[in-house]
PDB file of C-alpha atoms in Angstrom:
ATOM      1  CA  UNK A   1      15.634   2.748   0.415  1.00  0.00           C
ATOM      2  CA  UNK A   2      12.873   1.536  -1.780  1.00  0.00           C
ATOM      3  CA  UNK A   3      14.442   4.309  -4.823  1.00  0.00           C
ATOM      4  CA  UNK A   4      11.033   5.324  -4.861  1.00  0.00           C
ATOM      5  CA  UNK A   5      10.922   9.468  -4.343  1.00  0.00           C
ATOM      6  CA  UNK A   6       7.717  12.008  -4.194  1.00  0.00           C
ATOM      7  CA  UNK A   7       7.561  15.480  -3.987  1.00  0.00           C
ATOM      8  CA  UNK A   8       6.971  17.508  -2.319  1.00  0.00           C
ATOM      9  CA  UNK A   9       7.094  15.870   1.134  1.00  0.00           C
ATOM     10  CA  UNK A  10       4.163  18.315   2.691  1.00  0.00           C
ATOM     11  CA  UNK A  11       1.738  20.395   1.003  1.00  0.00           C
ATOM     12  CA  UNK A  12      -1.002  22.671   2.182  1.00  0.00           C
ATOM     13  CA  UNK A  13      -3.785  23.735   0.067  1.00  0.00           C
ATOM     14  CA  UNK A  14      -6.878  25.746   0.281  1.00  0.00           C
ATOM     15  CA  UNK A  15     -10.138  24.224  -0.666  1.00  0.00           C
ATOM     16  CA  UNK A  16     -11.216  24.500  -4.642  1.00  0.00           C
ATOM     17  CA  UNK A  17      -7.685  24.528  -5.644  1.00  0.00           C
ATOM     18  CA  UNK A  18      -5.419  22.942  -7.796  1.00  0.00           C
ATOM     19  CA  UNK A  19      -2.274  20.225  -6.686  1.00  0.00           C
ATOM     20  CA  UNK A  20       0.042  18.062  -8.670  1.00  0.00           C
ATOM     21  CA  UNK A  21       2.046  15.631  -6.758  1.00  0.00           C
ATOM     22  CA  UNK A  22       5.102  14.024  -8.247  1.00  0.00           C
ATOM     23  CA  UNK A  23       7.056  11.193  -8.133  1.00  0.00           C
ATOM     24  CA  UNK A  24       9.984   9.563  -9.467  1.00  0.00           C
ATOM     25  CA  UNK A  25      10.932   5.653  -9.974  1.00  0.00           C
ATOM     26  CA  UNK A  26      13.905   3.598 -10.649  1.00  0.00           C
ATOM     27  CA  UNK A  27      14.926   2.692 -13.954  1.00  0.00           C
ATOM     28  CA  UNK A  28      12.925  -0.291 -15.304  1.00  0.00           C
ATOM     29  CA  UNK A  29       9.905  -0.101 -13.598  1.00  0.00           C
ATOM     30  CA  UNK A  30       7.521   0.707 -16.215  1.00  0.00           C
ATOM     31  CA  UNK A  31       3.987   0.344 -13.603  1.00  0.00           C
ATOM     32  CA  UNK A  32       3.113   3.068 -11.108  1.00  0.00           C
ATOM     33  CA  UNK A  33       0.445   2.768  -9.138  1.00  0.00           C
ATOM     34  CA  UNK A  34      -1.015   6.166  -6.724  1.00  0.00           C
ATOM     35  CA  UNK A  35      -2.607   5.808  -3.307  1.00  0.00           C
ATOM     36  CA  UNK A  36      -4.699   7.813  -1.071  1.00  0.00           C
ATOM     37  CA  UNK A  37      -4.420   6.763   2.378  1.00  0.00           C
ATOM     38  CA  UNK A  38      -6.424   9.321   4.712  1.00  0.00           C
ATOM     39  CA  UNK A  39      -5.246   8.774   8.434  1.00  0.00           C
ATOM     40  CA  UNK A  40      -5.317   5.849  10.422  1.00  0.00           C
ATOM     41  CA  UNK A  41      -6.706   4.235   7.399  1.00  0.00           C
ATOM     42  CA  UNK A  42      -4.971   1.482   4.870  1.00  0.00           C
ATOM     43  CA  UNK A  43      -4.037   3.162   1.427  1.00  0.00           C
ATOM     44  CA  UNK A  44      -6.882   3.459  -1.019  1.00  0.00           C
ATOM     45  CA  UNK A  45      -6.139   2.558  -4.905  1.00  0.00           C
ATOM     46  CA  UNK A  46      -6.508   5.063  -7.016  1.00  0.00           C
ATOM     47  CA  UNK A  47      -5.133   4.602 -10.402  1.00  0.00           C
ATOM     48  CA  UNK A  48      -2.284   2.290 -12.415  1.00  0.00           C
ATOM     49  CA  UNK A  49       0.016   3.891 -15.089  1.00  0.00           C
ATOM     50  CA  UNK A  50       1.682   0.881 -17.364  1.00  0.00           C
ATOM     51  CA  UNK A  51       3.752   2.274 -20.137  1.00  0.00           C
ATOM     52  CA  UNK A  52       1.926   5.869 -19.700  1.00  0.00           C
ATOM     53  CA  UNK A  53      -1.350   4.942 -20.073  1.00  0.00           C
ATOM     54  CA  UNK A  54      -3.877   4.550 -16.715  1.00  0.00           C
ATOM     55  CA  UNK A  55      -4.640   0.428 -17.092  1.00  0.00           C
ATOM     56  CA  UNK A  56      -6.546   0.488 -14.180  1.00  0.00           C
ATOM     57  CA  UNK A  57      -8.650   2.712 -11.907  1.00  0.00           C
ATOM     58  CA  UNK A  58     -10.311   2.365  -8.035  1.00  0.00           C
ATOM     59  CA  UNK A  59     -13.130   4.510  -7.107  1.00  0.00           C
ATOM     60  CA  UNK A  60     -12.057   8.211  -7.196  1.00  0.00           C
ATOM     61  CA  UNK A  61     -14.176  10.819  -9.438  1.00  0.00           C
ATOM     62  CA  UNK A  62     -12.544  12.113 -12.691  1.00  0.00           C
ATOM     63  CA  UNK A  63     -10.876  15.224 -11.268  1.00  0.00           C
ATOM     64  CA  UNK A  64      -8.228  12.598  -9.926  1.00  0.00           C
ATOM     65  CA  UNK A  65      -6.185  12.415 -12.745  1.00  0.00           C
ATOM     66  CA  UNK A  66      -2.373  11.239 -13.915  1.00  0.00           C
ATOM     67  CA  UNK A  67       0.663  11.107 -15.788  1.00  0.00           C
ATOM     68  CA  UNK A  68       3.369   9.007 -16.818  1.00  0.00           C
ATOM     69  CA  UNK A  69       6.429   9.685 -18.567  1.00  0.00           C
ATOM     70  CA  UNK A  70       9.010   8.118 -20.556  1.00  0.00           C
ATOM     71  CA  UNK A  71      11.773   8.660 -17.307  1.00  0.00           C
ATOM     72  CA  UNK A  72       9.868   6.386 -15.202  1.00  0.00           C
ATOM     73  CA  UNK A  73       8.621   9.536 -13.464  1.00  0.00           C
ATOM     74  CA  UNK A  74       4.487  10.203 -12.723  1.00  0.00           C
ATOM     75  CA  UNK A  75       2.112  12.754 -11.494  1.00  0.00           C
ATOM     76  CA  UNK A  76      -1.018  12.987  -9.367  1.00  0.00           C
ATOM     77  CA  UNK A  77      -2.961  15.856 -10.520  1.00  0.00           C
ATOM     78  CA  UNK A  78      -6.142  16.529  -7.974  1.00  0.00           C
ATOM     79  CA  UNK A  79      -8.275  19.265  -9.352  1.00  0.00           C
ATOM     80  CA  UNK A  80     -11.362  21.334  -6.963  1.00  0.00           C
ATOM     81  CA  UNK A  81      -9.678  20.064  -3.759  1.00  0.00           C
ATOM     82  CA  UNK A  82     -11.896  19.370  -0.766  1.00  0.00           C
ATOM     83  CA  UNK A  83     -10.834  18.988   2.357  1.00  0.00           C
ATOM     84  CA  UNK A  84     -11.538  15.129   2.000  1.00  0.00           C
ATOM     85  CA  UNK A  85      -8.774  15.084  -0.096  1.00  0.00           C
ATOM     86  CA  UNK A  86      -6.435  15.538   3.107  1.00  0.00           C
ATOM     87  CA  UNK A  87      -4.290  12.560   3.274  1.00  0.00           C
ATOM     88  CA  UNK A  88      -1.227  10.936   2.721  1.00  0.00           C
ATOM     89  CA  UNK A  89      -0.465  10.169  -1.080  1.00  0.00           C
ATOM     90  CA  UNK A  90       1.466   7.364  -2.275  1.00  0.00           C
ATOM     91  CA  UNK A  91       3.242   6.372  -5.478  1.00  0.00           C
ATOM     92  CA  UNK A  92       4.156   2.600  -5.918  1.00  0.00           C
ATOM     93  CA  UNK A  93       6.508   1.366  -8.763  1.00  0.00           C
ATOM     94  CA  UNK A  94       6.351  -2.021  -9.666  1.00  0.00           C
ATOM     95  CA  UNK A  95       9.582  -3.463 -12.034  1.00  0.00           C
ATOM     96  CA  UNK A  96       9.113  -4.516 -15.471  1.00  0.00           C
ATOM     97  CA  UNK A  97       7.849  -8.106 -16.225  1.00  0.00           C
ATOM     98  CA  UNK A  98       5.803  -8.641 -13.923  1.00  0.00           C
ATOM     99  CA  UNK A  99       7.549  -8.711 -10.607  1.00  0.00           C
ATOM    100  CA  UNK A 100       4.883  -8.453  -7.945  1.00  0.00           C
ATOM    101  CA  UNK A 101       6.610  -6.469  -5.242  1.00  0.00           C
ATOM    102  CA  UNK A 102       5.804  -2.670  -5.307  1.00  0.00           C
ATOM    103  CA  UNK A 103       8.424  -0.431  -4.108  1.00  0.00           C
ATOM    104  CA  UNK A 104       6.179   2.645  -2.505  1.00  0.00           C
ATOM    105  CA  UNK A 105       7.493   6.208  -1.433  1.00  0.00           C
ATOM    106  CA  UNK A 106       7.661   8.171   1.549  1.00  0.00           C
ATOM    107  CA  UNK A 107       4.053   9.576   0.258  1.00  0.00           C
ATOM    108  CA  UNK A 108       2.952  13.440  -0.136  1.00  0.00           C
ATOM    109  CA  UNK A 109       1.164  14.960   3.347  1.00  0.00           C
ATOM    110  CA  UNK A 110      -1.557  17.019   1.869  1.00  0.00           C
ATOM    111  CA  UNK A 111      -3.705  19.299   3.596  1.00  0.00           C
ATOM    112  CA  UNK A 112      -6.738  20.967   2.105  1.00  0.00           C
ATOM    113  CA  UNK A 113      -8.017  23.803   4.442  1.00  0.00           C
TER     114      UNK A 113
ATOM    115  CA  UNK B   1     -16.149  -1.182  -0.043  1.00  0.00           C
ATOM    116  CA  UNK B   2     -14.102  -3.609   2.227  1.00  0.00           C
ATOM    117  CA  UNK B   3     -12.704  -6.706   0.076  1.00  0.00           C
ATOM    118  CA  UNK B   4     -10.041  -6.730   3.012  1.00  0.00           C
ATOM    119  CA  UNK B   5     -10.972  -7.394   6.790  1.00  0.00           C
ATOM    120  CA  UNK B   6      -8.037  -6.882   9.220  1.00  0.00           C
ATOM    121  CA  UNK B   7      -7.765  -7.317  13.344  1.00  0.00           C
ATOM    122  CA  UNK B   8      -7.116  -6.391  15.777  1.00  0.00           C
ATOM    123  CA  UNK B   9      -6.895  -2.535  14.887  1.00  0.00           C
ATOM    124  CA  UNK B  10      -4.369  -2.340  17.757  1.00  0.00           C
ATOM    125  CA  UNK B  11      -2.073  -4.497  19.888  1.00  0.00           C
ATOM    126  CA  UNK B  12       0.445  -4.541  22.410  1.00  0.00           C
ATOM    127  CA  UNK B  13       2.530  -7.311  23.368  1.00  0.00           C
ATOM    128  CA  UNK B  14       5.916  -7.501  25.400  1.00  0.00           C
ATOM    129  CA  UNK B  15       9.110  -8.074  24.007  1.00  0.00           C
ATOM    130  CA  UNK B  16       9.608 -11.374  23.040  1.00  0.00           C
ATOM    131  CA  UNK B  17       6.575 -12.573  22.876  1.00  0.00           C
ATOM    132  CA  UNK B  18       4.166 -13.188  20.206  1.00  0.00           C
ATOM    133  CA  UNK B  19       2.126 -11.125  17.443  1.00  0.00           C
ATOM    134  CA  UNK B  20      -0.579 -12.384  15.349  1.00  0.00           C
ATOM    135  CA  UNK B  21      -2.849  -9.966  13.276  1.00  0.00           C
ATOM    136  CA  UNK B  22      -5.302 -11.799  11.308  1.00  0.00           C
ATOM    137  CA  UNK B  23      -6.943 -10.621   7.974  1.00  0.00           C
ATOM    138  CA  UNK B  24      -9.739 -11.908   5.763  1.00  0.00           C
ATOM    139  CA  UNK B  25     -10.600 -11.352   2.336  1.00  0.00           C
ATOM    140  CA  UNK B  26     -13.484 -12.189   0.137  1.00  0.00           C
ATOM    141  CA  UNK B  27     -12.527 -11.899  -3.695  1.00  0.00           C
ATOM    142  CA  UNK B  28     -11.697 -15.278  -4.530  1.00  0.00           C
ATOM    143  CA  UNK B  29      -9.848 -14.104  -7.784  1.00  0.00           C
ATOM    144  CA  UNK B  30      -7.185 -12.743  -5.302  1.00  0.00           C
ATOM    145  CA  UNK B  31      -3.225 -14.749  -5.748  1.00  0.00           C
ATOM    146  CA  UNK B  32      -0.957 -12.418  -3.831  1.00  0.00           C
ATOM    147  CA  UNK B  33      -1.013 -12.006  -0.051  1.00  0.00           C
ATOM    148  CA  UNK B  34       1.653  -9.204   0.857  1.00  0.00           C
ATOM    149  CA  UNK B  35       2.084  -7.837   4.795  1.00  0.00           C
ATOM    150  CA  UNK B  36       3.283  -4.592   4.493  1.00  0.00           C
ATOM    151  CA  UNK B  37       5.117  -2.625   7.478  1.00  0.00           C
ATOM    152  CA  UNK B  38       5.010   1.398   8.001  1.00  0.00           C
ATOM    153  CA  UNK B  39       6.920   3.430  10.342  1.00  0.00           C
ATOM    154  CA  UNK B  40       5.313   6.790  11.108  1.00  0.00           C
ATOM    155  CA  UNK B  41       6.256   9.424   8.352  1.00  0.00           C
ATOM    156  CA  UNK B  42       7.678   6.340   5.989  1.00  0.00           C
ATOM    157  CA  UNK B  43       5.850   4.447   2.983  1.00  0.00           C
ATOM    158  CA  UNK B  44       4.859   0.852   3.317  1.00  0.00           C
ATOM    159  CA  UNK B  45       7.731  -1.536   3.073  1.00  0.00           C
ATOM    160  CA  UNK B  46       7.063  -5.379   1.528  1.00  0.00           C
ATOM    161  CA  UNK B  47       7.325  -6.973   4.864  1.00  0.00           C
ATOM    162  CA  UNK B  48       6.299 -10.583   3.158  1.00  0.00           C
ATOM    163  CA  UNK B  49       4.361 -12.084   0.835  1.00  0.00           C
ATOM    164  CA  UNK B  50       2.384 -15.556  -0.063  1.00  0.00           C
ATOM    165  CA  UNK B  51       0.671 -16.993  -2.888  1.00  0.00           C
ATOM    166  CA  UNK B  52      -2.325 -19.140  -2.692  1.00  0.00           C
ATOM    167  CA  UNK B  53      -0.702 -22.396  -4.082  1.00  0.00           C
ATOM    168  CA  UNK B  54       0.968 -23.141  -0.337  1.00  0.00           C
ATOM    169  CA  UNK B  55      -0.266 -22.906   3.325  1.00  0.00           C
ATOM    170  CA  UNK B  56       2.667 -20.861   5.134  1.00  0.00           C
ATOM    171  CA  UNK B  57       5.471 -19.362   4.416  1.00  0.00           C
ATOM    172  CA  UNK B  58       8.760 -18.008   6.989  1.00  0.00           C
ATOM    173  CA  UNK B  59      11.103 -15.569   6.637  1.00  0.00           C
ATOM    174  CA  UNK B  60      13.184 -14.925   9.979  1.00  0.00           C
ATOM    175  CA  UNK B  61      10.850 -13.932  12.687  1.00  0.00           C
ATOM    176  CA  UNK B  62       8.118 -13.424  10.426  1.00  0.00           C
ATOM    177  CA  UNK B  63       6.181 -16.394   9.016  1.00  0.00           C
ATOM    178  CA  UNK B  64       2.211 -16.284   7.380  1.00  0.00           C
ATOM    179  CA  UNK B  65      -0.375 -18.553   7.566  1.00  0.00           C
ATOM    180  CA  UNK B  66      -2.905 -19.129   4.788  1.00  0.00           C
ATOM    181  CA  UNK B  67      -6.284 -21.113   4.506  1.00  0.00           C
ATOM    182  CA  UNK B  68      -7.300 -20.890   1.298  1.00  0.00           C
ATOM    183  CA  UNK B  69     -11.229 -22.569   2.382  1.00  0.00           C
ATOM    184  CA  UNK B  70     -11.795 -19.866   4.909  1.00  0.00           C
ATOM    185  CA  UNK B  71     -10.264 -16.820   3.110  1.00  0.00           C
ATOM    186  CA  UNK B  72      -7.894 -15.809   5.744  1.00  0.00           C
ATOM    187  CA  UNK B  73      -4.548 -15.035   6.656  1.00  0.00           C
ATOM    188  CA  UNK B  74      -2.491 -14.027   9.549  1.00  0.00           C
ATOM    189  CA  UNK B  75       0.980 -13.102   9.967  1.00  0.00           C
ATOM    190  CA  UNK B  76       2.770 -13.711  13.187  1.00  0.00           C
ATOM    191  CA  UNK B  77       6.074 -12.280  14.255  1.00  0.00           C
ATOM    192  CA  UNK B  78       7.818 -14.471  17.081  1.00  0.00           C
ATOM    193  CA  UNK B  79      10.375 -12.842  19.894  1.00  0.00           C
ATOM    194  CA  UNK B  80       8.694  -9.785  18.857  1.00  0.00           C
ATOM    195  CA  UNK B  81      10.888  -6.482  19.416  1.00  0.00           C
ATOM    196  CA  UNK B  82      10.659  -2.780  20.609  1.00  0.00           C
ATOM    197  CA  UNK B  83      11.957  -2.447  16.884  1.00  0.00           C
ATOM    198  CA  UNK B  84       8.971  -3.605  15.545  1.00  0.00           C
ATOM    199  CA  UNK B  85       6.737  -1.400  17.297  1.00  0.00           C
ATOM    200  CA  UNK B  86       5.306  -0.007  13.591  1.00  0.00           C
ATOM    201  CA  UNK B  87       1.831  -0.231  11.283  1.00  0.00           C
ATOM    202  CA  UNK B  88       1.286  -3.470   9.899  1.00  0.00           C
ATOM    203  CA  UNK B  89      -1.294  -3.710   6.648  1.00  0.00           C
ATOM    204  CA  UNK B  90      -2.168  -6.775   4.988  1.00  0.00           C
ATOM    205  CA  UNK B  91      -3.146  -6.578   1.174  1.00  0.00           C
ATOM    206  CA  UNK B  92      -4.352  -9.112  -1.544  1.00  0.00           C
ATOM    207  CA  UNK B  93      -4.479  -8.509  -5.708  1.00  0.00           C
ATOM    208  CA  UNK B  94      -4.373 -10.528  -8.356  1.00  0.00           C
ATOM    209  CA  UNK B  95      -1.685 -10.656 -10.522  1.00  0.00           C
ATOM    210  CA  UNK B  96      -1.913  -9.511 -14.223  1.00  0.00           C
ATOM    211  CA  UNK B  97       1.118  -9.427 -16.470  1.00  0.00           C
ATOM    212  CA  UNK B  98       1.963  -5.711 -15.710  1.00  0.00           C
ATOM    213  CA  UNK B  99       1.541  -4.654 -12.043  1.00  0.00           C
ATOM    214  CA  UNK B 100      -0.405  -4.994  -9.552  1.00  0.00           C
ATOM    215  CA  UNK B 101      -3.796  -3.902  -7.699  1.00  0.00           C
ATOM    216  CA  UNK B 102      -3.346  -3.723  -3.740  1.00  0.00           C
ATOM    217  CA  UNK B 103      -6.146  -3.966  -1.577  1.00  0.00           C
ATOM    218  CA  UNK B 104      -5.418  -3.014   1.751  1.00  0.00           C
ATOM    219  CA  UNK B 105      -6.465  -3.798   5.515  1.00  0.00           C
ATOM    220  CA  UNK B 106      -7.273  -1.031   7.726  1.00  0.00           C
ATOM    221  CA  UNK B 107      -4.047  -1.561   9.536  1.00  0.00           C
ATOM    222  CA  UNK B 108      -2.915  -3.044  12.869  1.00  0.00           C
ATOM    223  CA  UNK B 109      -0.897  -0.510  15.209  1.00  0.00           C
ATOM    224  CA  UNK B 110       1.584  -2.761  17.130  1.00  0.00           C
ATOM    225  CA  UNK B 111       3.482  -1.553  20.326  1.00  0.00           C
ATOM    226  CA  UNK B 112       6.435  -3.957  21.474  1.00  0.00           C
ATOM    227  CA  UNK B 113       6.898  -3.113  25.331  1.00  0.00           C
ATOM    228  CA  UNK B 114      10.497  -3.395  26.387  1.00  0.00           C
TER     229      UNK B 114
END
């Protein structure tokens, strides 16, 4: 187990709402990183959290939008869902100092209908 | 935009024989090579992983080729097995002092055949 763990596990959602996706990391591993990855498709970048503030972003409009807390936990927040937005979402953690492995989740099946 | 060329998109090889899945990349600033694996309903898993600064690197069955002048790399796993019968993504970033950027290949589907 990577100690990497999102919630929920599935999700359905109509189009024009509202979803937050969370996810929780192990102790020490200050960098999350969120991915989109639609199906039979390689994960997209979406945005970096480093010491909860977003250090880096790939190309995904402003209502894709985060969170990172003190507790090594995160949060993908997707505002005006479209059905697009259907995909797998994953959170990657990353340990303090540098370490270049990323430790991902199981990811968060949403479904915009 | 594709930084991150993979192939084949599928493949199918018998069990204990060879897989090779090739990916290319064209951001030279990239200095971190991972192959990721993902089982259907699973995250990707940190399969293995090369830097720039050498040519190949093994780990069991699993071993990576790199050529720096032509911007490609290719992982091969020998006397593949039904167990590895998975998703395979390669990826590339470069490294700041804090994390990491992945960008991924499209994937490879491999099927072992028993």
């Amino acid at each position: 187990e990577t100690g990497v763990t999102q919630s929920p596990t599935h999700l359905i959602k109509t189009r024009g709402q509202q979803v937050t996706l969370r996810c929780s990391s192990q102790s020490g591993h200050n960098t999350v990183s969120w991915y989109q990855q639609a199906l039979g498709q390689g994960p997209q970048f979406i945005f970096q959290y480093y010491r909860e503030e977003e250090n880096g972003r790939g190309n995904f409009p402003p209502r894709f939008s985060g969170l990172q807390f003190p507790n090594y936990s995160s949060e993908l927040n997707v505002n005006a869902l479209e059905l697009d937005d259907s995909a797998l979402y994953l959170c990657a953690s990353i340990l303090k100092g540098g370490n270049t492995e990323a430790f991902f989740g199981q990811g968060t099946r949403l479904t915009v209908v | 935009q594709q930084q991150v060329k993979q192939s084949p998109q599928s493949l199918i090889v018998q069990k204990g024989g060879i897989s090779i899945i090739n990916c290319a990349y064209e951001n030279t600033a990239f200095d971190y090579f991972p192959w990721y694996q993902q089982f259907p309903g699973k995250g990707p898993a940190l399969l293995i992983a090369i830097r720039p600064d050498v040519s190949e690197k093994k780990e069991g069955r699993f071993t990576i080729s790199f050529n720096k002048s032509a911007k490609q790399f290719s992982l091969h796993i020998m006397d593949s097995q039904p167990g590895d019968s998975a998703t395979y993504f390669c990826a590339a970033s470069k490294i700041p002092t804090s994390g990491s950027r992945l960008t991924f290949g499209e994937g490879t589907q491999l099927t072992v055949n028993p």
